[in-house]
Short mmCIF file of C-alpha atoms in Angstrom, two decimals:
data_model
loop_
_atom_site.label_atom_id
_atom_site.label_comp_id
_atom_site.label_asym_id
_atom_site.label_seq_id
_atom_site.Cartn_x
_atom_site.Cartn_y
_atom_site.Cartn_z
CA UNK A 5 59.59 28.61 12.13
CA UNK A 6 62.57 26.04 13.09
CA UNK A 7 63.74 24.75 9.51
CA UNK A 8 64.57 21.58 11.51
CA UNK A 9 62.61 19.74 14.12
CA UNK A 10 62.82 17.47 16.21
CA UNK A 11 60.10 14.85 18.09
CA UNK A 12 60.03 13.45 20.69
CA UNK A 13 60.27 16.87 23.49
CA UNK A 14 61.36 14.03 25.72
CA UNK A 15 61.43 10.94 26.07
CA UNK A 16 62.05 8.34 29.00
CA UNK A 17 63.57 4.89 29.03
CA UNK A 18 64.54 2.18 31.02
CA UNK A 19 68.16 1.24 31.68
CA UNK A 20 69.05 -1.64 29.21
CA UNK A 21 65.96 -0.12 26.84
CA UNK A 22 66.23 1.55 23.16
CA UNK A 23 65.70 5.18 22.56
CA UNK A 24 64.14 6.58 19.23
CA UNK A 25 64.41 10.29 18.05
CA UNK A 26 63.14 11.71 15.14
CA UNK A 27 64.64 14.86 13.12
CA UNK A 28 62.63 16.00 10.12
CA UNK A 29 64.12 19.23 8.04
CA UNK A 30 62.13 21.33 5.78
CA UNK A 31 64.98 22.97 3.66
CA UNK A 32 65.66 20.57 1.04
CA UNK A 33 68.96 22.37 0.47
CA UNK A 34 70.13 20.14 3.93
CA UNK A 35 72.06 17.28 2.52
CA UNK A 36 74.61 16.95 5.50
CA UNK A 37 73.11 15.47 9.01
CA UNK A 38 74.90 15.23 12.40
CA UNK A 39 73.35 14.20 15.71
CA UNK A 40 75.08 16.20 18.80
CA UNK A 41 74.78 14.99 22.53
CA UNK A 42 74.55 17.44 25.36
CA UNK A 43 75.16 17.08 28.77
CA UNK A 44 73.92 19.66 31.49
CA UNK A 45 76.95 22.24 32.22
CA UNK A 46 78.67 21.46 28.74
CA UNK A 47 78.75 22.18 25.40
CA UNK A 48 77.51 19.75 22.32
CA UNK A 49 79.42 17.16 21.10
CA UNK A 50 78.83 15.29 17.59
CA UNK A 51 77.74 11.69 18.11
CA UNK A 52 77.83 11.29 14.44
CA UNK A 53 77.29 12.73 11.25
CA UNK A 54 75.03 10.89 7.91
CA UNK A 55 75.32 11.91 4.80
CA UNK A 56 74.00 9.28 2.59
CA UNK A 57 70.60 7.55 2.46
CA UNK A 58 70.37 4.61 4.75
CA UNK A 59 71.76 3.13 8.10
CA UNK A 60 75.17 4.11 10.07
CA UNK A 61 76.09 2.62 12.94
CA UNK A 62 78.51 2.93 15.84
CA UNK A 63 78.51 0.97 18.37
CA UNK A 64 75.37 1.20 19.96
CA UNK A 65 73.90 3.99 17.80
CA UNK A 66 72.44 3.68 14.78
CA UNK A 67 71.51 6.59 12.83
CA UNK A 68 69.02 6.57 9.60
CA UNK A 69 68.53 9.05 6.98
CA UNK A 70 65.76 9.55 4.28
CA UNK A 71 67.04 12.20 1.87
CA UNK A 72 63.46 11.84 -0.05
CA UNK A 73 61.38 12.70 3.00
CA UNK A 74 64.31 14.76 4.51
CA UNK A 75 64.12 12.91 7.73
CA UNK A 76 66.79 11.74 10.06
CA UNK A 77 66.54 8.95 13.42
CA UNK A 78 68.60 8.24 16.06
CA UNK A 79 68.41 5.08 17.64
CA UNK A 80 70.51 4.32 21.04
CA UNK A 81 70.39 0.40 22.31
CA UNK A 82 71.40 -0.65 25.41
CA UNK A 83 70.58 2.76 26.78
CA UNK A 84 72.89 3.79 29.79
CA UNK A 85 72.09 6.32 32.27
CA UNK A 86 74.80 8.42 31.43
CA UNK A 87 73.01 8.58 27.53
CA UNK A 88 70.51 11.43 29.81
CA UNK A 89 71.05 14.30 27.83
CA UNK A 90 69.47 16.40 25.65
CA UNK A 91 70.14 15.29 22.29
CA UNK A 92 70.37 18.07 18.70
CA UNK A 93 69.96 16.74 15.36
CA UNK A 94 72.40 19.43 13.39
CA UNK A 95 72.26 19.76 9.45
CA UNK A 96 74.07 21.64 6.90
CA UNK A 97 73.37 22.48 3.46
CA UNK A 98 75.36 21.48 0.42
CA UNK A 99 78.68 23.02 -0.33
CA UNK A 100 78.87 24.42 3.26
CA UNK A 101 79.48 20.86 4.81
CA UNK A 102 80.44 21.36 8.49
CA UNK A 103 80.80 25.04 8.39
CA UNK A 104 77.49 26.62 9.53
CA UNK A 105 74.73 24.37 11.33
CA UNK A 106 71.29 24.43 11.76
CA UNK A 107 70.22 22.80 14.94
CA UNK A 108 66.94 21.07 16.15
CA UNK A 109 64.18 21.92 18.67
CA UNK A 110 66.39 19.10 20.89
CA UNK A 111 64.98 16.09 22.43
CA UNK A 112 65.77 15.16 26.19
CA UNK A 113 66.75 11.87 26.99
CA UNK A 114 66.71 10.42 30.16
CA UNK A 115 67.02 6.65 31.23
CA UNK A 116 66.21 5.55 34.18
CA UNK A 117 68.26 3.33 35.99
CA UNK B 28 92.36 15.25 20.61
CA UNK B 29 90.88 18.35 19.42
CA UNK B 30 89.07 20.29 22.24
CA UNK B 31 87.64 24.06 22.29
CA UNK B 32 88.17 25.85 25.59
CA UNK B 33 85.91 28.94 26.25
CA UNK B 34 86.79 32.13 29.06
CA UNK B 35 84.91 33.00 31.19
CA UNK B 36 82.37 30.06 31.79
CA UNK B 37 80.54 32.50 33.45
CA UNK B 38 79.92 36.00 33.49
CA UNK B 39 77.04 38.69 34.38
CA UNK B 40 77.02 41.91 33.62
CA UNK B 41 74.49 45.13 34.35
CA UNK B 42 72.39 45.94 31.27
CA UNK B 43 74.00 48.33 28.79
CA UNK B 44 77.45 47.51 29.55
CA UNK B 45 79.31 44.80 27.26
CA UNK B 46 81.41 41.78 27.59
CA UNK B 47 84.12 40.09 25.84
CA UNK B 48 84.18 36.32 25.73
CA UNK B 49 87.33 33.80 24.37
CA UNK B 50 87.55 30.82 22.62
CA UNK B 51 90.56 28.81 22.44
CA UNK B 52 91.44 25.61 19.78
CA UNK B 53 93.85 23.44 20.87
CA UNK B 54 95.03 20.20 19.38
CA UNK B 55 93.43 21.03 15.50
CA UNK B 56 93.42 24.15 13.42
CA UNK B 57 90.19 26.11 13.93
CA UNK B 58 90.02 27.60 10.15
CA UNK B 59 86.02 28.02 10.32
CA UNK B 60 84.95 29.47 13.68
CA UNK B 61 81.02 29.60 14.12
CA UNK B 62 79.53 31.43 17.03
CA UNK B 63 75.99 30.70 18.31
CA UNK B 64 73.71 31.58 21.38
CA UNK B 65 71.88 29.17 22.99
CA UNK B 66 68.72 30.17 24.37
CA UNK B 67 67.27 29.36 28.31
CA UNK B 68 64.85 26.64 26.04
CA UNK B 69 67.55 25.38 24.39
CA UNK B 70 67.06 26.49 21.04
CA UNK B 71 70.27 27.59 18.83
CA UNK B 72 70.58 30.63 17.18
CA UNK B 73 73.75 31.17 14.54
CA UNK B 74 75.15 34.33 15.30
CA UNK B 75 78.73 34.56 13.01
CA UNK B 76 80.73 32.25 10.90
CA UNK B 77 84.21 33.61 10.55
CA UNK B 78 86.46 31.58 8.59
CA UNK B 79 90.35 32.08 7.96
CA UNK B 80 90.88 34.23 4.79
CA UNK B 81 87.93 35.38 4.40
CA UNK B 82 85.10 37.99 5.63
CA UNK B 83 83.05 37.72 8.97
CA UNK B 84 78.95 36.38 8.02
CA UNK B 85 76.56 37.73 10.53
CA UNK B 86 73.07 36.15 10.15
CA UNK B 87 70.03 38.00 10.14
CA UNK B 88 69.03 39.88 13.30
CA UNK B 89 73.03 39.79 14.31
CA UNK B 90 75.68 42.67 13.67
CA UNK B 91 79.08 43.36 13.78
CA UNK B 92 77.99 46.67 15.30
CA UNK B 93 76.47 44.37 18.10
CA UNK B 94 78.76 41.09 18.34
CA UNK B 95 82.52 41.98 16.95
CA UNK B 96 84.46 39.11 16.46
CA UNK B 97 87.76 38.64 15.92
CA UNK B 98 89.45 35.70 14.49
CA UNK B 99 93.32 36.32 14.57
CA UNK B 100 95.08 33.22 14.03
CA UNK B 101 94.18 29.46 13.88
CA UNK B 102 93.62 28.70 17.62
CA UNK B 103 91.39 31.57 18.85
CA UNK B 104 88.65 33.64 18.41
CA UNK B 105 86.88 36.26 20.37
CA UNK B 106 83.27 38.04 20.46
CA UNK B 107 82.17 41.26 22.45
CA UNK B 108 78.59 41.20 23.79
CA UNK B 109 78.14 45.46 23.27
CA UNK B 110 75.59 47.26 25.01
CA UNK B 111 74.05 43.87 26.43
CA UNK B 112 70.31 43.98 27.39
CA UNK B 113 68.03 41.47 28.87
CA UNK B 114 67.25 39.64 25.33
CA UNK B 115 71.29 38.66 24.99
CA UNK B 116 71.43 36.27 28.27
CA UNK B 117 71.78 32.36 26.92
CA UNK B 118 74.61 30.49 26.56
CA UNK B 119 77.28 31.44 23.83
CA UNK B 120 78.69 28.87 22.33
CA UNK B 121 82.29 28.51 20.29
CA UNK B 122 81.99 25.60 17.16
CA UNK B 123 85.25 25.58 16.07
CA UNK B 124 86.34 23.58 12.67
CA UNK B 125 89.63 22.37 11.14
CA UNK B 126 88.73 21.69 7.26
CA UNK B 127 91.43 19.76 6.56
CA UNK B 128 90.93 16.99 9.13
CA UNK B 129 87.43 17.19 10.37
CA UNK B 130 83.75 17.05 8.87
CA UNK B 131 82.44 18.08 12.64
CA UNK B 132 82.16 20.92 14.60
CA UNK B 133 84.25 20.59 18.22
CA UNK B 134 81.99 22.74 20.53
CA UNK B 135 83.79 24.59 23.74
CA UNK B 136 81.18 24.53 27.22
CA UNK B 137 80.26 27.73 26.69
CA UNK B 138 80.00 31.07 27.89
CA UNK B 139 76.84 31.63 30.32
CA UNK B 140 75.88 35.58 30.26
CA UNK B 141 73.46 36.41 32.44
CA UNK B 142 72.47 40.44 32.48
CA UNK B 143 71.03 42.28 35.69
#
């Protein structure tokens, strides 16, 4: 069983519109979160990482992170066709901080224009 | 900027022969070097973590007898597909990380084995 999932599968939005995904871990030894953006033909690249409880934001991401309830969000305003992707929430357990990830089931993105 | 190249982008080979794959570091120091396979639904398996100075970690249900890796030197890395079969086609991916300077992972594009 995938220690971390993901929800939505997919998920479609307009052009201009926000996107919400959802990463919830079951290992409570994860303490380190990063969200990673795929395009098709490429490898993953880190959005951005959270590691304490609360809100980060960059620009027009936002991510959230629950440490009690071991959940993780990403939330993309102003959505932009070129945010269509498939999008991993990676974690990483204490102590071990960037070396070894666990990825997500993935959740594709794709606005429409 | 830090980037991870990977050779060859893509490759196919019959079943039962191997394949050796590269990853290159340039612009950081690679100290950590994780290798995973990414399946044809997208899901990640962890294959290796080799970092600098210390022993090669294979996770469950990957060998060394399988997937060799070498790590040589700070910049590159390199993993041998032996004895491929039909199970070992995905993409393999190259996370590459510079402890010094970096909390993240920089990912190459991968390596897309496909076996006949």
């Amino acid at each position: 069983q995938q220690k971390v999932q993901q929800s939505p599968e997919s998920l479609s939005v307009p052009e201009g519109g926000m996107a919400s995904l959802n990463c919830t871990s079951s290992d409570r030894n994860f303490q380190y979160f990063w969200w990673y953006r795929q395009h098709s033909g490429e490898g993953p690249k880190a959005l951005m990482s959270i590691f304490s409880d609360g809100d980060k934001k960059e620009g027009r991401f936002t991510a959230h992170l629950n440490k009690a309830s071991l959940h993780v969000s990403l939330h993309i305003r102003d959505s932009q066709p070129s945010d269509s992707a498939l999008y991993f929430c990676a974690a990483s357990e204490r102590g071990n901080m960037g070396y070894k990830l666990t990825f997500g089931t993935g959740t594709s993105l794709l606005v429409d224009p | 900027g830090a980037l991870v190249y990977q050779y060859p982008r893509r490759t196919i080979c019959k079943s039962g022969t191997s394949m050796r794959m590269e990853c290159q570091a340039v612009g950081f120091q690679a100290t950590s070097v994780a290798w995973y396979r990414q399946s044809p639904q997208k899901t990640f398996e962890l294959i290796a973590l080799s970092t600098v100075n210390s022993a090669i970690k294979y996770e469950q249900n990957f060998t060394q007898e399988k997937f060799p890796i070498s790590h040589p030197n700070l910049s590159f890395s390199s993993m041998t597909v032996l004895n491929a079969y039909l199970e070992d086609r995905g993409l393999y991916l190259c996370g590459a990380r510079d402890w010094q300077n970096y909390a993240e992972q920089f990912f190459g594009p991968g390596t897309r084995l496909t076996v006949l």
